[in-house]
Amino acid sequence: MEAHKQLTIGLFGFGVVGEGVYKVLQQTPSLKASIKKVCIKNPEKKRDASQELFTADKNDLLSDPDINVIIEVINDSEAAFEIVSTALSNGKSVVSASKKMIAEYLPELLELQKQTGESLLYESAACASIPVIRNLEEYYDNDLLYSIRAIVNGSTNFILTKMFEEKLEFQEALLLAQQLGFAESDPKLDVEGFDAVNKWTFLLTHAYGIIERPENIVFNGIQNIQSADAAVSKEKNFDIKLVAQAKKLQNGKVAAFVLPQFVKLDGHLAFVKNEYNGVVIESSFADKQFFYGKGAGSFPTASAILSDLSALRYQYKYEYKKLYHHTPHQLTNDFHVKVYVSFDDWKYIPREKFEWIDEWHAGSARKYLVGGIHFNELKQNTWWKDNNTSLILLPEAVVEDMEIRKLKKKSLELAGIV
Ligand code: HSE
């Protein structure tokens, strides 16, 4: 696409995000971008835009030679992939917000970008208004990026905030997140961590060159977190967040997962409330940097789409530098994590799997223990999320070999064994 050329857009989807894009574009004439057609599933539905704009036939957009950009913001990931691949093959640039589709079809999308030379941008698909993808892609060199810790799902963060700070019930908080347009149409995707791990899948590609299927990354959501966990968290001066993490280990491999975690009250992530997202990046020389902004909602998501459109005007493409220009990092499950596990009955907890135990509490209702476990145990088994069991990582959860002996000794001392 020539620089400064008029962008003629075909938009797929007119839900919370699609309508947001339409409105935001109307308010940004300086961008020289206009929507020619919008493809929707149900043409009968009343919408707040001229009826002629809409069609139910995708070819009206995909085969129109005037349309040089496709914006795709639909829910169905198979249909989204079909649209994106046809658009790229037809020589159109694509801006997508479909995190599930991007996570599930990443290898195919990489191949399509290579084959067609067309640009596929998706800044809005992770952390909405925070420019995290372009920053990871452009700013951080492969070797300098030490760790990333992020809140990447607005709905779960909103629910946790409303439950623990405003004492709303889980269902009430979820309903509110749905009404405000933050939640997925199937809210299980938010609550059980699927949306967060989908986003983490491609953020790992831009950060470390890792290509992994979302189901191979250990994750959980907030569905098992109980008020008893919140009470323990308060007692220990922590907050509970759903945190996506990646940390480069001393052997150069990367530990990565999405799990609930206790965060220190004076830390960056504790500051992130409601539908906001936050990303803390640690790099070798800059120490910590913190990115913060709205992670869900119509206009925050549309703002990132707008920025992608603007980038298309100077022919911006992701180079996937960490994948193609460096030696990509590998994921590993060979490390330990410090965990808190709360449960209804000891029979659900294989205590022998813990390498060390620092604390345990055997109340009549909810019981818990705090200790260390090999990460592979979480990868290979599900007891830690079955039977109403709730696993929450401790702050600084990842433990490498050298520290383990020290932690084991401390735990034996605590038990009065040595
Ligand atoms: N359901 C998503 C969230 C929307 O709550 O973060 C933004 O991707």
CSV table of C-alpha atoms and ligand atoms in Angstrom, one decimal:
chain,number,residue,atom,x,y,z
A,1,MET,CA,0.0,0.0,0.0
A,2,GLU,CA,1.3,3.4,-0.9
A,3,ALA,CA,2.1,5.8,1.9
A,4,HIS,CA,-0.6,8.3,2.8
A,5,LYS,CA,-3.1,6.6,0.5
A,6,GLN,CA,-6.8,6.8,1.5
A,7,LEU,CA,-7.8,3.8,3.5
A,8,THR,CA,-11.0,2.3,2.3
A,9,ILE,CA,-12.2,-0.1,4.9
A,10,GLY,CA,-14.4,-3.2,5.0
A,11,LEU,CA,-15.5,-3.9,8.5
A,12,PHE,CA,-16.5,-7.3,9.8
A,13,GLY,CA,-18.7,-7.2,12.9
A,14,PHE,CA,-20.7,-4.4,14.5
A,15,GLY,CA,-20.9,-5.5,18.1
A,16,VAL,CA,-19.3,-3.6,21.0
A,17,VAL,CA,-15.9,-3.2,19.2
A,18,GLY,CA,-17.2,-2.8,15.6
A,19,GLU,CA,-19.6,0.0,16.5
A,20,GLY,CA,-16.8,1.6,18.6
A,21,VAL,CA,-14.5,1.5,15.5
A,22,TYR,CA,-17.3,3.1,13.4
A,23,LYS,CA,-17.9,5.9,15.9
A,24,VAL,CA,-14.2,6.6,16.5
A,25,LEU,CA,-13.5,6.8,12.8
A,26,GLN,CA,-16.3,9.3,12.4
A,27,GLN,CA,-14.6,11.5,15.0
A,28,THR,CA,-11.1,11.1,13.4
A,29,PRO,CA,-11.3,12.6,9.9
A,30,SER,CA,-7.6,13.4,9.9
A,31,LEU,CA,-6.9,9.7,9.4
A,32,LYS,CA,-8.3,9.7,5.9
A,33,ALA,CA,-10.0,6.4,6.5
A,34,SER,CA,-13.6,5.6,5.7
A,35,ILE,CA,-15.7,2.5,6.1
A,36,LYS,CA,-17.2,1.4,2.7
A,37,LYS,CA,-19.2,-1.6,3.9
A,38,VAL,CA,-19.9,-3.5,7.1
A,39,CYS,CA,-20.6,-7.2,7.1
A,40,ILE,CA,-22.9,-8.5,9.8
A,41,LYS,CA,-24.6,-11.8,10.5
A,42,ASN,CA,-28.1,-10.5,11.0
A,43,PRO,CA,-29.2,-7.9,8.5
A,44,GLU,CA,-32.6,-7.4,10.2
A,45,LYS,CA,-31.2,-6.0,13.5
A,46,LYS,CA,-31.6,-2.3,14.0
A,47,ARG,CA,-28.3,-0.4,14.1
A,48,ASP,CA,-27.2,3.1,14.8
A,49,ALA,CA,-25.8,3.7,11.3
A,50,SER,CA,-27.1,4.0,7.7
A,51,GLN,CA,-28.8,0.8,6.5
A,52,GLU,CA,-26.9,0.9,3.1
A,53,LEU,CA,-23.7,0.4,4.9
A,54,PHE,CA,-24.5,-3.2,5.9
A,55,THR,CA,-24.4,-6.5,4.0
A,56,ALA,CA,-24.6,-10.1,5.1
A,57,ASP,CA,-22.4,-11.2,2.1
A,58,LYS,CA,-18.7,-11.3,3.0
A,59,ASN,CA,-17.7,-11.2,-0.7
A,60,ASP,CA,-19.1,-7.7,-1.0
A,61,LEU,CA,-16.1,-6.7,1.1
A,62,LEU,CA,-13.5,-9.4,0.3
A,63,SER,CA,-13.9,-9.1,-3.5
A,64,ASP,CA,-14.3,-5.3,-3.7
A,65,PRO,CA,-11.1,-4.0,-5.3
A,66,ASP,CA,-11.7,-0.5,-3.8
A,67,ILE,CA,-11.5,-1.9,-0.2
A,68,ASN,CA,-7.8,-2.0,0.7
A,69,VAL,CA,-8.2,-2.7,4.5
A,70,ILE,CA,-10.3,-5.3,6.3
A,71,ILE,CA,-11.0,-4.7,9.9
A,72,GLU,CA,-12.2,-8.0,11.5
A,73,VAL,CA,-13.8,-7.9,14.9
A,74,ILE,CA,-16.1,-10.9,15.0
A,75,ASN,CA,-16.5,-13.6,17.7
A,76,ASP,CA,-16.3,-16.8,15.8
A,77,SER,CA,-12.6,-17.7,15.4
A,78,GLU,CA,-13.0,-20.2,12.5
A,79,ALA,CA,-15.0,-17.6,10.5
A,80,ALA,CA,-12.6,-14.9,11.4
A,81,PHE,CA,-9.6,-17.0,10.2
A,82,GLU,CA,-11.4,-17.6,6.9
A,83,ILE,CA,-12.0,-13.9,6.5
A,84,VAL,CA,-8.5,-12.9,7.4
A,85,SER,CA,-6.8,-15.5,5.2
A,86,THR,CA,-9.0,-14.6,2.2
A,87,ALA,CA,-8.4,-10.8,2.7
A,88,LEU,CA,-4.6,-11.3,2.9
A,89,SER,CA,-4.6,-13.5,-0.2
A,90,ASN,CA,-6.7,-10.9,-2.0
A,91,GLY,CA,-4.0,-8.3,-1.4
A,92,LYS,CA,-5.7,-6.4,1.4
A,93,SER,CA,-4.2,-5.4,4.7
A,94,VAL,CA,-5.9,-6.7,7.8
A,95,VAL,CA,-6.5,-5.3,11.3
A,96,SER,CA,-8.0,-7.9,13.7
A,97,ALA,CA,-9.1,-7.9,17.3
A,98,SER,CA,-9.8,-11.7,17.4
A,99,LYS,CA,-7.4,-12.9,20.1
A,100,LYS,CA,-8.8,-16.4,20.1
A,101,MET,CA,-8.4,-16.7,16.3
A,102,ILE,CA,-4.8,-15.3,16.4
A,103,ALA,CA,-3.8,-17.7,19.2
A,104,GLU,CA,-5.3,-20.7,17.5
A,105,TYR,CA,-4.1,-20.0,14.0
A,106,LEU,CA,-0.8,-18.3,14.7
A,107,PRO,CA,1.5,-20.7,12.6
A,108,GLU,CA,-1.0,-20.4,9.6
A,109,LEU,CA,-1.1,-16.6,10.0
A,110,LEU,CA,2.7,-16.3,10.0
A,111,GLU,CA,2.8,-18.4,6.9
A,112,LEU,CA,0.1,-16.3,5.2
A,113,GLN,CA,1.9,-13.0,6.0
A,114,LYS,CA,5.1,-14.5,4.5
A,115,GLN,CA,3.4,-15.7,1.4
A,116,THR,CA,1.3,-12.6,0.6
A,117,GLY,CA,3.6,-9.9,2.0
A,118,GLU,CA,0.5,-8.2,3.3
A,119,SER,CA,0.3,-6.7,6.8
A,120,LEU,CA,-1.8,-8.2,9.6
A,121,LEU,CA,-1.9,-6.0,12.7
A,122,TYR,CA,-3.7,-6.9,16.0
A,123,GLU,CA,-2.6,-4.4,18.7
A,124,SER,CA,-6.2,-4.3,20.1
A,125,ALA,CA,-6.2,-8.1,20.6
A,126,ALA,CA,-4.2,-7.9,23.8
A,127,CYS,CA,-4.5,-5.3,26.6
A,128,ALA,CA,-6.8,-3.2,24.3
A,129,SER,CA,-5.6,0.4,24.7
A,130,ILE,CA,-2.0,-0.4,25.9
A,131,PRO,CA,0.4,-0.6,23.0
A,132,VAL,CA,2.0,-3.7,24.3
A,133,ILE,CA,2.6,-5.7,21.0
A,134,ARG,CA,4.4,-3.0,19.2
A,135,ASN,CA,6.5,-2.3,22.2
A,136,LEU,CA,7.5,-5.9,22.7
A,137,GLU,CA,8.2,-6.2,19.0
A,138,GLU,CA,10.2,-3.1,18.4
A,139,TYR,CA,11.7,-1.8,21.7
A,140,TYR,CA,13.0,-4.8,23.6
A,141,ASP,CA,15.9,-6.7,22.3
A,142,ASN,CA,15.8,-10.5,22.6
A,143,ASP,CA,18.5,-10.8,25.2
A,144,LEU,CA,17.5,-7.9,27.4
A,145,LEU,CA,13.9,-8.9,28.2
A,146,TYR,CA,14.1,-10.6,31.6
A,147,SER,CA,10.5,-11.0,32.6
A,148,ILE,CA,6.9,-9.9,31.9
A,149,ARG,CA,4.1,-9.9,34.4
A,150,ALA,CA,0.7,-8.8,33.2
A,151,ILE,CA,-3.0,-8.5,33.8
A,152,VAL,CA,-4.3,-9.1,30.3
A,153,ASN,CA,-8.0,-9.8,31.0
A,154,GLY,CA,-10.2,-6.8,32.0
A,155,SER,CA,-13.3,-8.8,33.0
A,156,THR,CA,-11.6,-11.0,35.6
A,157,ASN,CA,-9.8,-8.0,37.0
A,158,PHE,CA,-13.1,-6.2,37.1
A,159,ILE,CA,-14.8,-9.1,38.9
A,160,LEU,CA,-12.0,-9.5,41.5
A,161,THR,CA,-12.1,-5.7,42.2
A,162,LYS,CA,-15.8,-5.6,42.6
A,163,MET,CA,-15.9,-8.8,44.8
A,164,PHE,CA,-13.1,-7.9,47.1
A,165,GLU,CA,-13.3,-4.1,47.3
A,166,GLU,CA,-17.0,-3.5,46.9
A,167,LYS,CA,-18.3,-6.9,48.3
A,168,LEU,CA,-20.4,-7.8,45.2
A,169,GLU,CA,-21.2,-11.4,44.7
A,170,PHE,CA,-19.4,-13.1,41.8
A,171,GLN,CA,-22.5,-13.4,39.6
A,172,GLU,CA,-23.4,-9.7,40.2
A,173,ALA,CA,-19.9,-8.6,39.2
A,174,LEU,CA,-19.9,-10.8,36.1
A,175,LEU,CA,-23.3,-9.4,35.0
A,176,LEU,CA,-22.0,-5.9,35.4
A,177,ALA,CA,-18.9,-6.8,33.3
A,178,GLN,CA,-21.2,-8.1,30.6
A,179,GLN,CA,-23.5,-5.1,30.7
A,180,LEU,CA,-20.5,-2.8,30.3
A,181,GLY,CA,-19.3,-4.8,27.2
A,182,PHE,CA,-16.1,-6.1,28.7
A,183,ALA,CA,-16.9,-9.8,28.9
A,184,GLU,CA,-16.8,-12.3,26.0
A,185,SER,CA,-20.2,-13.5,24.7
A,186,ASP,CA,-19.3,-16.8,26.4
A,187,PRO,CA,-18.0,-15.4,29.8
A,188,LYS,CA,-16.4,-18.8,30.6
A,189,LEU,CA,-13.6,-17.7,28.2
A,190,ASP,CA,-12.8,-14.8,30.6
A,191,VAL,CA,-13.6,-16.4,34.0
A,192,GLU,CA,-11.7,-19.7,33.3
A,193,GLY,CA,-8.6,-18.0,31.9
A,194,PHE,CA,-9.0,-19.0,28.2
A,195,ASP,CA,-9.0,-15.4,27.0
A,196,ALA,CA,-5.9,-14.5,29.0
A,197,VAL,CA,-3.9,-17.5,27.8
A,198,ASN,CA,-5.0,-16.8,24.2
A,199,LYS,CA,-3.5,-13.3,24.5
A,200,TRP,CA,-0.4,-14.7,26.3
A,201,THR,CA,0.2,-17.1,23.4
A,202,PHE,CA,1.0,-14.3,20.9
A,203,LEU,CA,2.5,-11.9,23.3
A,204,LEU,CA,5.1,-14.7,24.0
A,205,THR,CA,5.8,-14.7,20.2
A,206,HIS,CA,6.4,-10.9,20.1
A,207,ALA,CA,8.4,-11.0,23.4
A,208,TYR,CA,10.5,-14.2,23.0
A,209,GLY,CA,9.8,-15.7,19.6
A,210,ILE,CA,7.9,-18.6,21.2
A,211,ILE,CA,5.3,-20.3,19.1
A,212,GLU,CA,3.1,-22.5,21.3
A,213,ARG,CA,-0.5,-23.7,21.2
A,214,PRO,CA,-2.6,-22.0,24.0
A,215,GLU,CA,-3.6,-25.4,25.4
A,216,ASN,CA,0.1,-26.2,26.0
A,217,ILE,CA,0.5,-23.3,28.3
A,218,VAL,CA,-0.5,-23.9,32.0
A,219,PHE,CA,-3.4,-21.6,32.9
A,220,ASN,CA,-6.4,-21.2,35.1
A,221,GLY,CA,-8.9,-18.5,35.7
A,222,ILE,CA,-10.6,-17.2,38.8
A,223,GLN,CA,-13.5,-19.6,39.0
A,224,ASN,CA,-12.3,-21.4,42.2
A,225,ILE,CA,-11.2,-18.4,44.2
A,226,GLN,CA,-13.2,-18.2,47.4
A,227,SER,CA,-13.9,-15.6,50.1
A,228,ALA,CA,-11.6,-17.6,52.4
A,229,ASP,CA,-8.8,-17.0,49.9
A,230,ALA,CA,-9.5,-13.3,50.0
A,231,ALA,CA,-9.4,-13.4,53.8
A,232,VAL,CA,-5.9,-15.1,53.8
A,233,SER,CA,-4.8,-12.6,51.1
A,234,LYS,CA,-5.8,-9.7,53.3
A,235,GLU,CA,-4.2,-11.1,56.4
A,236,LYS,CA,-0.9,-11.4,54.5
A,237,ASN,CA,-1.2,-7.9,53.0
A,238,PHE,CA,-1.7,-9.2,49.5
A,239,ASP,CA,-4.2,-8.7,46.7
A,240,ILE,CA,-5.3,-11.5,44.3
A,241,LYS,CA,-4.9,-11.0,40.6
A,242,LEU,CA,-5.0,-13.2,37.5
A,243,VAL,CA,-1.4,-12.8,36.2
A,244,ALA,CA,0.1,-13.8,33.0
A,245,GLN,CA,3.9,-14.3,33.4
A,246,ALA,CA,7.0,-15.1,31.5
A,247,LYS,CA,10.4,-15.3,33.0
A,248,LYS,CA,13.7,-16.1,31.4
A,249,LEU,CA,15.5,-18.7,33.6
A,250,GLN,CA,19.3,-18.9,34.0
A,251,ASN,CA,19.5,-21.7,31.4
A,252,GLY,CA,18.0,-19.2,28.8
A,253,LYS,CA,14.7,-21.0,28.6
A,254,VAL,CA,11.4,-19.3,29.4
A,255,ALA,CA,8.9,-20.2,32.2
A,256,ALA,CA,5.4,-19.0,31.2
A,257,PHE,CA,1.9,-19.4,32.5
A,258,VAL,CA,-1.4,-17.7,33.4
A,259,LEU,CA,-2.5,-18.3,37.0
A,260,PRO,CA,-4.1,-16.4,39.9
A,261,GLN,CA,-1.4,-14.9,42.1
A,262,PHE,CA,-1.0,-13.0,45.4
A,263,VAL,CA,0.5,-9.6,44.6
A,264,LYS,CA,2.1,-7.2,47.1
A,265,LEU,CA,-0.2,-4.3,47.9
A,266,ASP,CA,2.5,-1.8,47.1
A,267,GLY,CA,3.4,-3.5,43.8
A,268,HIS,CA,2.5,-2.3,40.3
A,269,LEU,CA,-0.1,-4.9,39.6
A,270,ALA,CA,-2.1,-4.2,42.8
A,271,PHE,CA,-2.6,-0.8,41.4
A,272,VAL,CA,-4.5,-2.2,38.4
A,273,LYS,CA,-8.2,-2.2,39.2
A,274,ASN,CA,-11.5,-2.9,37.4
A,275,GLU,CA,-11.2,-3.4,33.6
A,276,TYR,CA,-7.8,-1.9,33.5
A,277,ASN,CA,-4.8,-4.0,32.4
A,278,GLY,CA,-1.2,-3.6,33.4
A,279,VAL,CA,2.1,-4.9,32.1
A,280,VAL,CA,5.4,-4.9,34.1
A,281,ILE,CA,8.4,-5.5,32.1
A,282,GLU,CA,11.8,-6.2,33.6
A,283,SER,CA,14.8,-5.8,31.4
A,284,SER,CA,18.5,-6.1,32.1
A,285,PHE,CA,19.4,-2.5,32.3
A,286,ALA,CA,16.2,-0.5,32.5
A,287,ASP,CA,15.0,-2.4,35.6
A,288,LYS,CA,11.1,-2.2,35.8
A,289,GLN,CA,8.8,-0.5,33.4
A,290,PHE,CA,5.0,-0.4,33.9
A,291,PHE,CA,2.4,0.0,31.2
A,292,TYR,CA,-1.2,0.7,32.3
A,293,GLY,CA,-4.5,1.4,30.5
A,294,LYS,CA,-8.0,0.1,29.8
A,295,GLY,CA,-7.9,-3.5,28.7
A,296,ALA,CA,-11.5,-3.9,27.5
A,297,GLY,CA,-14.5,-1.9,26.3
A,298,SER,CA,-15.6,-0.3,23.1
A,299,PHE,CA,-13.5,2.8,22.8
A,300,PRO,CA,-10.3,1.6,24.4
A,301,THR,CA,-10.3,-1.4,21.9
A,302,ALA,CA,-11.2,0.9,19.0
A,303,SER,CA,-8.3,3.2,19.9
A,304,ALA,CA,-5.8,0.4,19.3
A,305,ILE,CA,-7.5,-0.4,16.0
A,306,LEU,CA,-7.2,3.2,15.0
A,307,SER,CA,-3.5,3.1,15.8
A,308,ASP,CA,-3.1,0.0,13.6
A,309,LEU,CA,-4.9,1.8,10.8
A,310,SER,CA,-2.6,4.7,11.2
A,311,ALA,CA,0.4,2.4,11.1
A,312,LEU,CA,-0.8,0.9,7.9
A,313,ARG,CA,-0.5,4.3,6.3
A,314,TYR,CA,3.3,4.0,6.5
A,315,GLN,CA,3.2,0.3,5.6
A,316,TYR,CA,4.0,-1.0,9.0
A,317,LYS,CA,4.3,-4.8,9.4
A,318,TYR,CA,5.2,-7.0,12.3
A,319,GLU,CA,8.6,-8.4,11.5
A,320,TYR,CA,8.4,-11.0,14.3
A,321,LYS,CA,12.0,-10.1,15.1
A,322,LYS,CA,12.5,-12.5,18.0
A,323,LEU,CA,11.3,-15.4,15.8
A,324,TYR,CA,13.0,-14.6,12.5
A,325,HIS,CA,16.0,-12.4,13.4
A,326,HIS,CA,17.1,-14.0,16.6
A,327,THR,CA,17.3,-17.5,18.0
A,328,PRO,CA,13.8,-18.0,19.4
A,329,HIS,CA,13.5,-18.9,23.1
A,330,GLN,CA,12.1,-22.2,24.2
A,331,LEU,CA,9.4,-22.8,26.9
A,332,THR,CA,10.3,-25.0,29.8
A,333,ASN,CA,8.3,-26.7,32.6
A,334,ASP,CA,11.5,-27.6,34.5
A,335,PHE,CA,11.4,-25.2,37.5
A,336,HIS,CA,9.5,-24.9,40.8
A,337,VAL,CA,6.8,-22.6,41.9
A,338,LYS,CA,5.7,-21.4,45.4
A,339,VAL,CA,2.0,-21.9,45.8
A,340,TYR,CA,-0.9,-21.5,48.2
A,341,VAL,CA,-3.5,-24.2,47.8
A,342,SER,CA,-6.9,-24.0,49.5
A,343,PHE,CA,-9.3,-27.0,49.5
A,344,ASP,CA,-12.3,-28.6,51.2
A,345,ASP,CA,-10.7,-31.9,52.1
A,346,TRP,CA,-7.1,-33.2,52.5
A,347,LYS,CA,-8.0,-36.2,50.3
A,348,TYR,CA,-7.9,-34.0,47.2
A,349,ILE,CA,-4.3,-32.9,47.9
A,350,PRO,CA,-1.4,-35.2,47.0
A,351,ARG,CA,0.9,-33.8,49.8
A,352,GLU,CA,3.8,-36.1,48.7
A,353,LYS,CA,4.0,-34.0,45.5
A,354,PHE,CA,5.1,-30.9,47.4
A,355,GLU,CA,8.9,-30.5,47.6
A,356,TRP,CA,8.5,-28.4,50.7
A,357,ILE,CA,5.7,-27.1,52.9
A,358,ASP,CA,6.1,-23.7,54.7
A,359,GLU,CA,2.7,-23.3,56.2
A,360,TRP,CA,-0.6,-25.3,56.7
A,361,HIS,CA,-3.9,-24.5,58.2
A,362,ALA,CA,-6.5,-27.1,58.9
A,363,GLY,CA,-9.7,-25.1,59.7
A,364,SER,CA,-12.9,-27.0,59.8
A,365,ALA,CA,-14.3,-25.5,56.6
A,366,ARG,CA,-11.6,-24.4,54.3
A,367,LYS,CA,-8.0,-25.7,54.7
A,368,TYR,CA,-4.9,-24.5,53.0
A,369,LEU,CA,-1.2,-25.1,52.7
A,370,VAL,CA,1.7,-23.1,51.3
A,371,GLY,CA,4.7,-24.7,49.8
A,372,GLY,CA,6.8,-25.5,46.7
A,373,ILE,CA,6.0,-27.8,43.9
A,374,HIS,CA,7.6,-28.8,40.6
A,375,PHE,CA,5.8,-26.9,37.7
A,376,ASN,CA,5.5,-30.1,35.7
A,377,GLU,CA,3.1,-31.4,38.3
A,378,LEU,CA,0.7,-28.5,37.3
A,379,LYS,CA,1.3,-29.2,33.6
A,380,GLN,CA,0.6,-32.9,33.9
A,381,ASN,CA,-2.2,-33.1,36.5
A,382,THR,CA,-5.4,-31.2,37.3
A,383,TRP,CA,-6.0,-31.9,41.0
A,384,TRP,CA,-5.0,-28.3,41.7
A,385,LYS,CA,-8.0,-27.0,39.9
A,386,ASP,CA,-10.5,-29.9,40.5
A,387,ASN,CA,-12.9,-30.4,43.4
A,388,ASN,CA,-13.2,-26.8,44.3
A,389,THR,CA,-9.4,-26.6,45.0
A,390,SER,CA,-8.0,-23.1,44.5
A,391,LEU,CA,-4.3,-22.6,43.6
A,392,ILE,CA,-2.8,-19.1,44.0
A,393,LEU,CA,0.9,-18.4,43.3
A,394,LEU,CA,2.9,-16.5,45.8
A,395,PRO,CA,4.6,-13.3,44.8
A,396,GLU,CA,8.0,-14.1,43.1
A,397,ALA,CA,6.6,-17.6,42.5
A,398,VAL,CA,9.3,-19.0,40.2
A,399,VAL,CA,12.1,-20.8,41.9
A,400,GLU,CA,15.2,-22.0,40.2
A,401,ASP,CA,17.4,-25.0,41.3
A,402,MET,CA,19.8,-23.1,43.4
A,403,GLU,CA,17.2,-21.7,45.7
A,404,ILE,CA,15.4,-25.0,46.3
A,405,ARG,CA,17.8,-26.5,48.8
A,406,LYS,CA,17.6,-23.3,50.9
A,407,LEU,CA,13.8,-23.4,50.8
A,408,LYS,CA,13.6,-27.1,51.7
A,409,LYS,CA,15.9,-26.6,54.7
A,410,LYS,CA,13.9,-23.6,55.9
A,411,SER,CA,10.7,-25.7,55.7
A,412,LEU,CA,12.3,-28.6,57.7
A,413,GLU,CA,13.4,-26.1,60.3
A,414,LEU,CA,9.9,-24.7,60.6
A,415,ALA,CA,8.5,-28.2,61.1
A,416,GLY,CA,11.1,-28.7,63.9
A,417,ILE,CA,12.7,-31.6,62.0
A,418,VAL,CA,16.3,-30.2,61.9
B,1,HSE,N1,-13.2,-10.1,27.4
B,1,HSE,C1,-12.0,-9.4,27.2
B,1,HSE,C2,-11.4,-8.9,28.6
B,1,HSE,C3,-12.2,-8.2,26.3
B,1,HSE,O1,-12.2,-8.8,29.5
B,1,HSE,O2,-10.3,-8.5,28.7
B,1,HSE,C4,-10.9,-7.6,25.8
B,1,HSE,O3,-10.1,-8.4,25.1
